[in-house]
Amino acid sequence: MWHTCSLTIVTLLGLLVIVQPQELAKPCDVTHCDLPDCRCSNTIPPLEEKKIPQIVHLTFNEAVTSTSERFFEQLFTGEYKNPNGCNIRGTHYVSHEYSDYSLVHTYWSRGHEIGSISISHENNVTYWQLINETGWALEMDGMRDILSGMANVPIDEIQGIRSPDLQNGGNAQFKMMKDYGFLYDSSLPTEEFAFVNMDRALWPYTFDYLSIQDCQIEPCLNQSFPGIWEYPILMLEDSRDTFGNGQGEPCSFFGACQGYPDPDPKHIFVMLKKNFDRVYNGNRAPFGLHAQTAFFVEPQTWMFDGYVMFVQYLAALEDVYIVPVIDGLKFVQNPVALEEAATYEPFDMQRTVFLLLCKVVVRNI
Ligand SMILES: *[C@@H]1O[C@H](CO)[C@@H](O)[C@H](O)[C@H]1NC(C)=O
Ligand SMILES: *[C@@H]1O[C@H](CO)[C@@H](O)[C@H](O)[C@H]1NC(C)=O
Ligand SMILES: *[C@@H]1O[C@H](CO)[C@@H](O)[C@H](O)[C@H]1NC(C)=O
């Protein structure tokens, strides 16, 4: 029965594709693209720059495990706070294998965001380049179901996805997002609108219209997906000096940045601060530190120490908010000036009520 239906649908879809090929997205028209559901891709800040709270995201890919917990607990136990007095919070794009779902639930209950990075986290990038919309749905929507069922995270709070190894799937991926009700993707790295140009970084935007973002990893989408957001990965400039001109190389994941003369956490701090200062003194686009969780293990713990040093520095700044990507997105949709940031709801710990519930749900860990 199901097979007959899907065959009919496939046939119909096939006909539609032949009769009516998907149109390419058009260049963005600011007069027809308004917040909160449409934003042109550009580097124009929503407010005067010094009035914008600087948003920072700490994102973690893949399994949440007791090993990663050893690192997370140094960041998120309440020592580091935002200017509104709330704990800093992160985003976890979770895959299935090795994940400890009671820990996932714990982080959600503390106000962290839980997103989907697929079930399989297949490391063969060709797989992600070739799968169709159905394949993307099985992986991303499937992981959302698992997270909801096993970690007891409300399904409508799982709104963001990241593709494994940032291997996006072009139109097929974004069509799936539209059809399955995901709100945003955060997988597309930009060098042109970040890196040494970080002072004019790319703000998050929607795919109603053609994006101006540089395509770093093919296939990039070129059709229109109204209301679907991209939260771009702003590539960092690392500390390599490959060409002897003092310029580093671009890196998307914190752990891929290189060029430290010796294992001293200060080198990490200096590299991260150099990148952050550009955007902080520039157009204040949301800045992210993206990490593959598996990276924070021996023997790189000195790198993690440098990362913590940097987070500590950020937490002391009066106009920096370290919040989940989904809350940064709410800000982009509805920006407020710095004076209002302290009482801005998305920056607040909204889920305190769930902490009580969690006492019942969470296993002793
Ligand atoms: C990667 O996946 C592609 C397509 O699924 C397949 O053809 C190829 O053999 C795979 N490569 C490896 C190294 O497994
Ligand atoms: C998507 O790919 C799967 C596996 O290759 C295939 O069975 C299915 O027919 C494809 N679906 C569509 C709509 O093309
Ligand atoms: C649109 O993107 C697809 C890959 O996702 C590509 O095959 C196609 O050639 C692109 N079309 C144009 C006009 O660039």
XYZ file of C-alpha atoms and ligand atoms in Angstrom:
407
model
C 0.000 0.000 0.000
C 2.667 2.460 1.118
C 4.852 1.411 -1.777
C 2.090 1.922 -4.296
C 1.415 5.365 -2.900
C 5.019 6.422 -2.874
C 5.485 5.096 -6.397
C 2.552 7.194 -7.548
C 3.974 10.205 -5.776
C 7.402 9.607 -7.282
C 5.846 9.348 -10.725
C 3.881 12.533 -10.178
C 6.949 14.314 -8.895
C 8.873 13.107 -11.905
C 6.235 14.570 -14.212
C 6.239 17.855 -12.322
C 9.988 18.119 -12.665
C 9.734 17.601 -16.397
C 6.796 19.977 -16.870
C 7.901 22.650 -14.455
C 11.625 22.745 -13.685
C 12.431 24.412 -10.365
C 13.183 28.038 -10.935
C 16.440 29.486 -9.725
C 16.277 31.938 -6.850
C 16.304 35.605 -7.830
C 18.601 38.302 -6.458
C 17.294 39.660 -3.193
C 14.806 42.480 -3.320
C 14.933 44.366 -0.010
C 11.534 45.912 -0.615
C 9.931 42.468 -0.663
C 11.928 40.833 2.084
C 10.977 41.800 5.630
C 11.732 40.447 9.062
C 10.898 38.295 10.880
C 10.667 35.688 8.098
C 12.792 37.099 5.310
C 16.237 38.661 5.303
C 18.513 39.369 2.364
C 22.036 37.970 2.616
C 24.271 40.932 3.401
C 26.678 42.424 5.911
C 24.377 45.275 6.957
C 23.875 45.332 10.732
C 20.277 45.782 11.947
C 21.182 48.646 14.313
C 23.991 51.082 14.864
C 26.985 48.819 15.506
C 27.899 49.853 19.040
C 24.284 49.350 20.119
C 24.204 45.720 19.029
C 24.766 43.095 21.696
C 27.576 40.901 20.346
C 26.197 37.394 20.059
C 28.563 34.431 20.378
C 27.655 30.794 19.794
C 29.451 27.767 21.149
C 28.409 24.843 18.981
C 29.315 21.187 19.327
C 28.908 18.509 16.702
C 28.159 14.819 17.070
C 27.659 12.519 20.027
C 27.095 13.870 23.507
C 28.963 11.437 25.744
C 30.374 11.138 29.218
C 33.761 12.023 27.687
C 32.488 15.279 26.218
C 30.728 15.907 29.512
C 34.121 16.258 31.189
C 34.702 19.275 28.960
C 31.192 20.676 28.902
C 31.012 20.748 32.663
C 33.957 23.148 32.784
C 32.077 25.562 30.568
C 28.485 25.282 31.652
C 28.344 24.760 35.389
C 27.448 28.353 36.096
C 30.825 29.983 36.467
C 30.481 31.840 33.184
C 27.515 34.146 32.874
C 26.005 36.550 30.397
C 25.495 40.220 31.323
C 21.870 39.396 32.264
C 23.078 37.055 34.999
C 22.088 33.860 33.164
C 24.504 31.021 32.523
C 26.100 30.864 29.101
C 24.512 28.186 26.916
C 25.467 26.258 23.798
C 24.075 24.356 20.821
C 24.617 20.631 20.340
C 24.091 19.147 16.872
C 23.726 15.548 17.893
C 24.280 12.297 15.981
C 23.218 8.874 17.180
C 26.172 6.578 17.736
C 27.600 6.761 21.286
C 25.176 9.510 22.309
C 24.063 9.446 25.914
C 20.498 10.640 25.625
C 20.041 11.308 29.305
C 22.931 13.781 29.049
C 21.306 15.315 25.970
C 18.180 15.776 28.015
C 20.156 17.330 30.854
C 21.652 19.922 28.534
C 18.297 20.697 27.002
C 16.820 21.125 30.473
C 19.524 23.681 31.229
C 18.420 25.745 28.266
C 20.873 24.494 25.654
C 19.719 23.987 22.104
C 19.567 20.488 20.637
C 19.855 20.189 16.855
C 20.230 17.357 14.387
C 23.440 16.430 12.556
C 21.939 13.192 11.104
C 21.656 9.670 12.441
C 24.604 8.055 10.705
C 27.087 10.925 10.551
C 28.443 9.083 7.496
C 32.003 10.247 6.955
C 31.998 9.594 3.217
C 31.120 13.049 1.908
C 30.019 11.662 -1.470
C 27.093 10.064 0.320
C 25.821 13.492 1.401
C 26.403 14.977 -2.042
C 24.321 12.259 -3.684
C 21.372 11.485 -1.423
C 18.008 12.932 -2.434
C 15.423 14.706 -0.324
C 14.131 11.397 1.037
C 17.629 10.440 2.122
C 18.099 13.777 3.889
C 14.753 13.355 5.622
C 15.600 9.848 6.846
C 18.811 11.198 8.360
C 17.796 14.598 9.732
C 14.127 14.169 10.540
C 14.949 10.633 11.705
C 17.484 12.008 14.168
C 14.945 14.553 15.330
C 12.543 11.685 16.119
C 15.238 9.822 18.019
C 16.137 12.929 20.037
C 12.536 13.547 20.856
C 11.869 9.923 21.779
C 15.054 9.071 23.636
C 16.170 12.425 25.075
C 12.651 13.707 25.669
C 13.330 16.981 23.869
C 10.109 18.503 22.471
C 10.149 17.915 18.747
C 9.221 21.491 17.900
C 12.312 22.734 19.739
C 14.610 20.837 17.372
C 14.671 23.378 14.586
C 18.232 23.498 13.374
C 20.445 21.137 11.421
C 24.100 20.916 10.504
C 25.429 18.600 7.833
C 28.196 16.169 8.817
C 31.654 17.567 8.034
C 29.772 20.594 6.667
C 29.011 18.594 3.516
C 25.752 20.259 2.509
C 23.368 18.645 0.049
C 22.366 21.654 -2.054
C 18.732 21.933 -3.131
C 17.809 18.421 -1.923
C 18.819 19.247 1.637
C 16.979 22.556 1.729
C 13.871 21.136 0.058
C 13.789 18.557 2.832
C 14.094 21.319 5.441
C 11.179 23.184 3.952
C 8.994 20.065 3.674
C 9.864 18.742 7.123
C 9.580 22.027 8.991
C 13.164 22.769 9.947
C 13.889 26.454 10.482
C 17.599 26.866 9.865
C 20.790 25.274 8.648
C 24.240 26.091 9.966
C 26.584 24.288 7.606
C 27.759 26.759 4.998
C 31.189 28.240 5.673
C 32.087 31.655 4.322
C 35.606 32.912 3.781
C 34.708 35.961 1.707
C 32.440 37.393 4.412
C 34.553 36.322 7.399
C 38.231 35.356 7.807
C 40.294 38.548 7.258
C 37.061 40.371 6.338
C 35.434 39.479 9.626
C 34.796 43.172 10.377
C 32.142 43.032 7.609
C 30.861 39.552 8.353
C 27.780 37.946 6.854
C 24.638 38.180 8.971
C 22.245 35.193 9.023
C 19.714 35.348 6.183
C 16.906 33.446 4.497
C 16.817 31.589 1.188
C 13.795 33.424 -0.191
C 16.264 34.908 -2.630
C 19.649 34.059 -4.080
C 22.418 34.172 -1.517
C 25.551 36.271 -2.019
C 27.523 33.808 0.105
C 30.620 32.218 -1.436
C 30.136 28.488 -2.051
C 33.003 26.781 -0.246
C 31.683 23.214 -0.485
C 29.667 22.064 -3.531
C 26.773 21.559 -4.185
C 25.357 24.830 -2.898
C 21.660 25.480 -3.331
C 20.440 27.830 -6.033
C 16.660 27.558 -5.675
C 14.381 29.605 -3.447
C 13.310 28.204 -0.046
C 11.242 30.937 1.590
C 11.592 31.260 5.340
C 14.513 28.817 5.635
C 17.453 30.482 7.368
C 21.176 30.071 6.950
C 23.313 30.732 9.969
C 26.653 30.929 8.183
C 29.867 29.512 9.607
C 32.235 32.465 9.752
C 35.649 31.030 8.950
C 38.454 31.997 11.285
C 41.980 33.055 10.393
C 44.371 30.660 12.080
C 48.005 31.153 13.099
C 49.757 29.486 10.188
C 51.939 31.776 8.164
C 52.173 29.604 5.066
C 53.165 32.366 2.694
C 55.374 34.328 5.065
C 53.139 37.392 4.783
C 51.699 37.161 8.287
C 48.317 35.938 7.082
C 46.906 32.716 8.482
C 44.695 30.187 6.730
C 40.924 29.836 6.958
C 39.376 27.227 9.241
C 35.729 26.460 10.039
C 36.160 24.290 13.105
C 38.189 25.551 15.973
C 40.082 22.240 16.026
C 41.133 22.613 12.390
C 42.911 25.890 13.042
C 46.654 25.389 13.261
C 50.010 27.081 13.499
C 50.857 27.166 17.182
C 54.581 27.078 17.975
C 54.087 25.024 21.144
C 51.200 23.569 23.159
C 50.449 26.679 25.188
C 46.758 27.586 25.719
C 47.656 31.267 25.245
C 48.190 30.690 21.511
C 44.580 29.556 21.208
C 43.386 32.552 23.149
C 45.363 34.965 20.962
C 44.082 33.380 17.730
C 40.447 33.420 18.841
C 40.638 36.963 20.188
C 42.170 38.250 16.946
C 39.159 36.916 15.017
C 36.595 37.972 17.566
C 37.950 41.534 17.834
C 37.387 42.048 14.124
C 33.692 41.360 14.290
C 33.245 42.926 17.722
C 34.811 46.162 16.477
C 33.118 45.680 13.106
C 29.537 44.916 12.147
C 28.821 42.664 15.131
C 27.448 39.754 13.131
C 26.888 36.704 15.374
C 30.247 35.005 15.933
C 30.646 31.267 16.466
C 33.137 28.815 17.883
C 32.345 25.493 16.257
C 33.841 22.294 17.578
C 33.700 18.630 16.830
C 33.173 17.237 20.280
C 35.587 14.369 19.708
C 38.301 16.928 19.332
C 38.358 17.888 22.980
C 40.150 14.764 24.108
C 43.711 13.925 24.936
C 46.220 14.980 23.825
C 44.644 18.286 22.817
C 43.403 19.330 26.228
C 45.716 22.340 26.143
C 43.619 23.564 23.201
C 40.516 23.201 25.281
C 42.217 25.159 28.060
C 42.842 27.995 25.584
C 39.221 27.824 24.500
C 38.033 28.091 28.117
C 40.379 31.035 28.644
C 38.712 32.776 25.731
C 35.189 31.992 26.946
C 36.160 33.405 30.326
C 37.317 36.586 28.603
C 34.044 36.871 26.663
C 31.925 36.246 29.741
C 33.525 39.275 31.388
C 32.435 41.625 28.580
C 29.308 43.640 29.300
C 27.916 43.527 25.787
C 28.560 39.909 24.815
C 25.862 37.230 25.028
C 26.806 33.560 24.667
C 23.522 31.928 23.681
C 22.287 29.021 21.509
C 22.045 29.566 17.758
C 18.249 29.409 17.871
C 18.187 32.324 20.314
C 20.625 34.290 18.168
C 18.262 33.652 15.285
C 15.349 35.052 17.293
C 17.465 38.159 17.849
C 18.202 38.468 14.126
C 14.461 38.192 13.444
C 13.638 40.759 16.081
C 16.732 42.802 16.980
C 16.885 44.849 20.188
C 19.447 47.417 21.329
C 21.980 46.627 24.016
C 19.985 48.378 26.790
C 17.121 45.963 26.204
C 19.262 42.847 25.853
C 19.349 42.138 29.587
C 15.585 41.632 29.633
C 15.289 40.141 26.162
C 13.411 36.887 26.528
C 15.410 34.654 24.163
C 18.589 35.533 26.106
C 16.967 34.490 29.349
C 16.957 30.933 30.673
C 13.468 30.144 29.595
C 13.262 26.577 30.670
C 13.695 26.803 34.421
C 10.286 25.218 34.754
C 11.586 22.072 33.106
C 14.313 21.668 35.687
C 11.651 20.439 38.089
C 10.271 18.004 35.559
C 13.746 16.776 34.783
C 14.331 15.598 38.326
C 11.803 12.937 37.474
C 12.911 12.230 33.941
C 16.697 12.344 34.115
C 18.496 9.275 35.307
C 21.125 9.733 37.943
C 24.345 10.392 36.030
C 31.456 6.902 -0.880
O 30.106 6.885 -1.273
C 29.931 6.780 -2.667
C 28.439 6.951 -2.977
O 27.618 6.387 -2.012
C 30.474 5.438 -3.152
O 30.311 5.321 -4.542
C 31.960 5.360 -2.781
O 32.467 4.091 -3.106
C 32.169 5.613 -1.300
N 33.575 5.722 -1.010
C 34.155 5.023 -0.042
C 35.607 5.275 0.154
O 33.534 4.243 0.679
C 15.708 8.745 -3.394
O 16.798 7.841 -3.324
C 16.385 6.526 -2.947
C 17.645 5.693 -2.724
O 18.559 5.839 -3.755
C 15.471 5.938 -4.023
O 15.048 4.651 -3.659
C 14.248 6.857 -4.139
O 13.426 6.425 -5.195
C 14.662 8.304 -4.387
N 13.497 9.137 -4.272
C 13.190 10.074 -5.167
C 11.961 10.880 -4.868
O 13.863 10.278 -6.165
C 21.854 24.550 -9.467
O 22.494 23.662 -8.563
C 22.598 22.317 -9.007
C 23.309 21.510 -7.959
O 22.698 21.604 -6.718
C 23.379 22.258 -10.303
O 23.368 20.929 -10.785
C 22.761 23.180 -11.320
O 23.584 23.209 -12.457
C 22.659 24.595 -10.757
N 22.009 25.428 -11.750
C 22.558 26.573 -12.159
C 21.826 27.283 -13.228
O 23.566 27.016 -11.690
